[in-house]
PDB file of C-alpha atoms in Angstrom:
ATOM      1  CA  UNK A1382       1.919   7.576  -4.980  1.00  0.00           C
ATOM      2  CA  UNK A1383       4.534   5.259  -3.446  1.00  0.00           C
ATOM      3  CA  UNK A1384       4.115   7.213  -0.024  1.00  0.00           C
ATOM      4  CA  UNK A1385       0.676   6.839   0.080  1.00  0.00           C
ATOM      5  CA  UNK A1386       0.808   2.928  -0.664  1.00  0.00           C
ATOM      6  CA  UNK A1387       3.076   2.537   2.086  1.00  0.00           C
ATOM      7  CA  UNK A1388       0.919   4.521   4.308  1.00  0.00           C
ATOM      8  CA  UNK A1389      -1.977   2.570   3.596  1.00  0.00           C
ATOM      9  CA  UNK A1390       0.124  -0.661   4.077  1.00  0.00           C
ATOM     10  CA  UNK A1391       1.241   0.320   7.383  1.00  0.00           C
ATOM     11  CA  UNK A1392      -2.299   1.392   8.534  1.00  0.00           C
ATOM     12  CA  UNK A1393      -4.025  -1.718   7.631  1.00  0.00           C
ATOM     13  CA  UNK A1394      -1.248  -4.047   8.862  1.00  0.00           C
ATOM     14  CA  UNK A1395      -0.908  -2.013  12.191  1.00  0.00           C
ATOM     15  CA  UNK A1396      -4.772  -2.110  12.424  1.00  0.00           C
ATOM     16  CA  UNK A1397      -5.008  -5.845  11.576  1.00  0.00           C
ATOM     17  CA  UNK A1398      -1.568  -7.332  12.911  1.00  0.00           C
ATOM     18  CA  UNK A1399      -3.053  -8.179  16.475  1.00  0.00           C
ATOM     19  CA  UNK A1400      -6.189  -9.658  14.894  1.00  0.00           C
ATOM     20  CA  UNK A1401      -4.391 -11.488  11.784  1.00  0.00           C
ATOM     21  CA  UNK A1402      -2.353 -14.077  13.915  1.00  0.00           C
ATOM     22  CA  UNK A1403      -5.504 -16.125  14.096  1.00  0.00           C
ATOM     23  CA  UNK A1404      -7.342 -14.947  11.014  1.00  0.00           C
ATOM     24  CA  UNK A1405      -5.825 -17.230   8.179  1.00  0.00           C
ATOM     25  CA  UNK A1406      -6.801 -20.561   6.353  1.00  0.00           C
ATOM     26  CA  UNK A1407      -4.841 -22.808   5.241  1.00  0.00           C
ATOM     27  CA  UNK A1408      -6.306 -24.230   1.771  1.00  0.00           C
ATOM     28  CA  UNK A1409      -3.661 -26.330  -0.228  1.00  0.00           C
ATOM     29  CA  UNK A1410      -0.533 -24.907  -0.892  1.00  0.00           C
ATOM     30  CA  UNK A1411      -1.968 -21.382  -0.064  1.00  0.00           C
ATOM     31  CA  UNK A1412      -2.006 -19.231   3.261  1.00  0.00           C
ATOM     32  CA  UNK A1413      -4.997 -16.670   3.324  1.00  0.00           C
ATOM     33  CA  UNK A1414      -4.953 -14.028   5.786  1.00  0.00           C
ATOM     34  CA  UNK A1415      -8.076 -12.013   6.045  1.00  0.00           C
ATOM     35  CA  UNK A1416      -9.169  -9.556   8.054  1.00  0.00           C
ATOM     36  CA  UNK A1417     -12.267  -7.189   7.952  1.00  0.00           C
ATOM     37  CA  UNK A1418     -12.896  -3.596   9.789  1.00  0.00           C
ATOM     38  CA  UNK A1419     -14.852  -0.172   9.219  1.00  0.00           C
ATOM     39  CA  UNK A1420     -13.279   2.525   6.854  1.00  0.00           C
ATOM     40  CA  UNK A1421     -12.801   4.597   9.953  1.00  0.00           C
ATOM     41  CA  UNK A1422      -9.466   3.117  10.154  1.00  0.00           C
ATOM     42  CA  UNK A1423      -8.390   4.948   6.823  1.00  0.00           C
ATOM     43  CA  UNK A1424      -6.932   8.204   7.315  1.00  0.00           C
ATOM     44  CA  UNK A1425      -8.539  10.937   5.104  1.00  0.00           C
ATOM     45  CA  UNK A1426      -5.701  10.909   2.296  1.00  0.00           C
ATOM     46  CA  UNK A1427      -5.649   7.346   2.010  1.00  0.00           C
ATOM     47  CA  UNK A1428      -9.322   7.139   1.825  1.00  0.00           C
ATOM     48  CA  UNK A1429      -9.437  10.052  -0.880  1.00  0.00           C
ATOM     49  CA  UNK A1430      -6.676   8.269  -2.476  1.00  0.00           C
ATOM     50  CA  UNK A1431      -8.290   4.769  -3.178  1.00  0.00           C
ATOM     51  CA  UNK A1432     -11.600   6.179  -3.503  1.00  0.00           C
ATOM     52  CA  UNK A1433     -13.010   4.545  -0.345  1.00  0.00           C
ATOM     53  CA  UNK A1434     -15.753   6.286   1.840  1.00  0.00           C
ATOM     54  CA  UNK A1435     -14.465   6.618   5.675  1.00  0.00           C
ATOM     55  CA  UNK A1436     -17.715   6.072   7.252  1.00  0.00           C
ATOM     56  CA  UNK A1437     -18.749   4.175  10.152  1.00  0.00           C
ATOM     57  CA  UNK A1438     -21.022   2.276   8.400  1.00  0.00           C
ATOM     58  CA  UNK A1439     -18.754   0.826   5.586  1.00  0.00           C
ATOM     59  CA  UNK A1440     -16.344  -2.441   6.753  1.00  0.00           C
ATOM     60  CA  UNK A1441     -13.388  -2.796   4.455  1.00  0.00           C
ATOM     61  CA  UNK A1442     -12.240  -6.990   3.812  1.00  0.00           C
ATOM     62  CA  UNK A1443      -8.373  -7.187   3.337  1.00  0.00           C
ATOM     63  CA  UNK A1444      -7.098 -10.599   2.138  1.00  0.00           C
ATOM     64  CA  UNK A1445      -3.569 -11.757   1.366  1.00  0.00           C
ATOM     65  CA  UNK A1446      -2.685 -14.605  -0.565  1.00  0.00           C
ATOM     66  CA  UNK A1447       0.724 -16.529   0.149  1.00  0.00           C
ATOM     67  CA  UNK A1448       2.364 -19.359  -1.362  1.00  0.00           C
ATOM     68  CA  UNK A1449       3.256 -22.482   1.018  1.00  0.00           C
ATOM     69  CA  UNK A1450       5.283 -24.100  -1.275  1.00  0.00           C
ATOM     70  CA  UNK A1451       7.971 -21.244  -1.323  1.00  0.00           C
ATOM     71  CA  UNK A1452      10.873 -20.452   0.772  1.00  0.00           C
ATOM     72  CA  UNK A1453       9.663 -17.555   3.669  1.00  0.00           C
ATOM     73  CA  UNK A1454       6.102 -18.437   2.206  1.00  0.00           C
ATOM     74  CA  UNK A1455       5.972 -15.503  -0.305  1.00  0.00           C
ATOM     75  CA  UNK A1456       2.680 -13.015  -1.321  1.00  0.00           C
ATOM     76  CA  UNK A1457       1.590 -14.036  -4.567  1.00  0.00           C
ATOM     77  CA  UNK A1458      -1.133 -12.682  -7.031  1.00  0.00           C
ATOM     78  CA  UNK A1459      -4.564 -14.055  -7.357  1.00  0.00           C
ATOM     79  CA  UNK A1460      -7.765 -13.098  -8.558  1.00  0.00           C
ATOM     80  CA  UNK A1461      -9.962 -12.386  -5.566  1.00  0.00           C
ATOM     81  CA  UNK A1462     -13.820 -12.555  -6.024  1.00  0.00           C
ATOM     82  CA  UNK A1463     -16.383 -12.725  -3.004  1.00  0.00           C
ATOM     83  CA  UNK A1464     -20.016 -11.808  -1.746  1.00  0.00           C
ATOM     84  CA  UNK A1465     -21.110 -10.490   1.879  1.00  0.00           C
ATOM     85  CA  UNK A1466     -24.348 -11.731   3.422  1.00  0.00           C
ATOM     86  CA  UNK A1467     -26.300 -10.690   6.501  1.00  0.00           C
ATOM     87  CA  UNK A1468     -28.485 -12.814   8.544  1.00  0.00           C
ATOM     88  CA  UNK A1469     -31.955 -11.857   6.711  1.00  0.00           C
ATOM     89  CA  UNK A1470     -29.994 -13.515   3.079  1.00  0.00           C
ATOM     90  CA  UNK A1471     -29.296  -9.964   1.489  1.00  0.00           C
ATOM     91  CA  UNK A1472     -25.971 -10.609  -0.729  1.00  0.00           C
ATOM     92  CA  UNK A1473     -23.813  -8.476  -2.554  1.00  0.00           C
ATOM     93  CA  UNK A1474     -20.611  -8.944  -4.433  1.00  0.00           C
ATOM     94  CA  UNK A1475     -17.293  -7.455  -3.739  1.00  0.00           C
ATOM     95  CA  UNK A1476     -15.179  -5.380  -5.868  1.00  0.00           C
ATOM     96  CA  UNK A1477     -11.566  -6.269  -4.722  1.00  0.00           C
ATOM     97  CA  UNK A1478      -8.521  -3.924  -5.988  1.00  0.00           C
ATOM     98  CA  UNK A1479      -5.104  -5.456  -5.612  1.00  0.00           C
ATOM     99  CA  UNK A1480      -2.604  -3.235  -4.059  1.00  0.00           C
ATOM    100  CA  UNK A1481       1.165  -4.034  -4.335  1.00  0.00           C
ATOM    101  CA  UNK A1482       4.009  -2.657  -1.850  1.00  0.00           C
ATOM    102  CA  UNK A1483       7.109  -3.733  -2.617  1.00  0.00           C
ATOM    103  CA  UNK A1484       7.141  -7.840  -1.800  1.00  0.00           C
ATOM    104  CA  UNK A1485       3.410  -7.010  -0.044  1.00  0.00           C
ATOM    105  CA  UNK A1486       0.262  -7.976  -2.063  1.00  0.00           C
ATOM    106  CA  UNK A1487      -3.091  -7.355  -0.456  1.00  0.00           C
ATOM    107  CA  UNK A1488      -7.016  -6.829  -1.782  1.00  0.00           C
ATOM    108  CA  UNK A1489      -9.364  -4.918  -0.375  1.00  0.00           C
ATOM    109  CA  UNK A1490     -13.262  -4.619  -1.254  1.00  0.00           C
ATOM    110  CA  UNK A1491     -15.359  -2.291   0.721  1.00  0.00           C
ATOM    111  CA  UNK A1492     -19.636  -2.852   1.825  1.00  0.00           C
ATOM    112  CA  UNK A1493     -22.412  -1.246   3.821  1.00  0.00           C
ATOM    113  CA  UNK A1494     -22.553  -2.137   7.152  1.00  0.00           C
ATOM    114  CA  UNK A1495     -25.296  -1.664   9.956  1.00  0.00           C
ATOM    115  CA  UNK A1496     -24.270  -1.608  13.592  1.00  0.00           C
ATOM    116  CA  UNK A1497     -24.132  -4.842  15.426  1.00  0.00           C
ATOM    117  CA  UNK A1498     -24.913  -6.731  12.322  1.00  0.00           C
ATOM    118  CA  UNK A1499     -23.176 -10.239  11.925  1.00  0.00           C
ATOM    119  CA  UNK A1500     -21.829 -10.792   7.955  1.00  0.00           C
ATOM    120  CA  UNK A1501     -21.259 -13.924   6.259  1.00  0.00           C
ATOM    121  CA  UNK A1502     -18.567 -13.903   3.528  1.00  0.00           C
ATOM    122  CA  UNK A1503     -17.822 -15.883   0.817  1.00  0.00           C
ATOM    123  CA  UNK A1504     -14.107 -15.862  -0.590  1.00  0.00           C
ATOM    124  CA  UNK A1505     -13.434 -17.493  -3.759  1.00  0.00           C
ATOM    125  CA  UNK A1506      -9.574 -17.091  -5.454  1.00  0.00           C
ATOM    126  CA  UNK A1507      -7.320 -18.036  -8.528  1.00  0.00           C
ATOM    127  CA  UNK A1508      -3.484 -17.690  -7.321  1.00  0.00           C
ATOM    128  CA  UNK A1509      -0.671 -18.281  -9.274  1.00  0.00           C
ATOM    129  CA  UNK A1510      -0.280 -21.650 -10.971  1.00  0.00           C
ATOM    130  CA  UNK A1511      -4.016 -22.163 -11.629  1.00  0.00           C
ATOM    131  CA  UNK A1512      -4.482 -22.675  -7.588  1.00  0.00           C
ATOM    132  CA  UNK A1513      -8.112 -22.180  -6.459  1.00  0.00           C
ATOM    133  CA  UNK A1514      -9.402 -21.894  -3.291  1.00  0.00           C
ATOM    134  CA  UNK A1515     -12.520 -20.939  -1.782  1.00  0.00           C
ATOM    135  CA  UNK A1516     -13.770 -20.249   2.430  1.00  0.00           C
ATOM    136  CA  UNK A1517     -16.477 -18.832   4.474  1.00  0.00           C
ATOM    137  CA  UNK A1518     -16.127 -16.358   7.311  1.00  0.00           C
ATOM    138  CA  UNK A1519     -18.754 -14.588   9.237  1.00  0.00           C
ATOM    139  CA  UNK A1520     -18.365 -10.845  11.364  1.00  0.00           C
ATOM    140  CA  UNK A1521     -20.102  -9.218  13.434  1.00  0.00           C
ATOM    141  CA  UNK A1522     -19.706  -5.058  12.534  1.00  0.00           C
ATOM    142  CA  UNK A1523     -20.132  -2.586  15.234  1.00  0.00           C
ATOM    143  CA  UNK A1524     -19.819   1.059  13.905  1.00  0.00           C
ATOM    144  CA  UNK A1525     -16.963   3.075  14.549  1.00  0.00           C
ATOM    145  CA  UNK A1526     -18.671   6.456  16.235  1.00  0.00           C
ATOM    146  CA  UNK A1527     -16.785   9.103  17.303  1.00  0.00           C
TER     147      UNK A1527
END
């Protein structure tokens, strides 16, 4: 189980690290790093492992939470809750699991996607000490064909 974490740590950070320099709000005393991208990026076991469909038409959000306020600004827990939108004002809500790696704390909620469709997303969190935040992001998907 522990192998399989770190695998699908070191998938999504190698597949996000590029994009995630600029993909972070600052809101308070938090850091939020987000970071959304099709399932296709999931190697079989991981997928099978976390219950996720690898499909080009499915975008996975990833968001991290981190604490400002600490020394080396630190991952910290939170309750993650959120909705996608596309452009015609069809919403639904995100399931986000929490997924823990050693100092690493990261939640991920899968959707539908359609090819070249742009997303709006609505991120609402609790962190540790009672420390909400909320933000808005939009993406465009493009599918992931072979």
């Amino acid at each position: 189980m522990r192998q399989i974490i770190a695998a699908l740590s070191v998938i999504v950070t190698v597949a996000i690290a590029p994009v995630w320099a600029g993909q972070f709000k600052e809101i308070g005393e938090l850091e939020v790093h987000y970071n959304t991208l099709s399932t296709t990026f999931l190697t079989p076991e991981i997928a099978q492992q976390y219950d996720i469909t690898r499909s080009g038409y499915r975008g996975l959000v990833n968001i991290a939470v981190l604490d400002t306020m600490q020394l080396g600004k630190p991952a910290i827990a939170a309750e993650v809750t959120g909705q996608v939108k596309n452009l015609v004002g069809n919403s639904r809500d995100l399931d986000f699991t929490e997924i823990r790696e050693g100092d690493a704390i990261y939640y991920i909620a899968t959707f539908a996607a359609d090819d070249e469709e742009t997303y709006r997303f609505h991120i609402d969190l609790n962190a540790e000490g009672n420390r909400n935040a909320s933000f808005d992001y939009n993406y465009t998907f493009y599918v992931d064909a072979p």
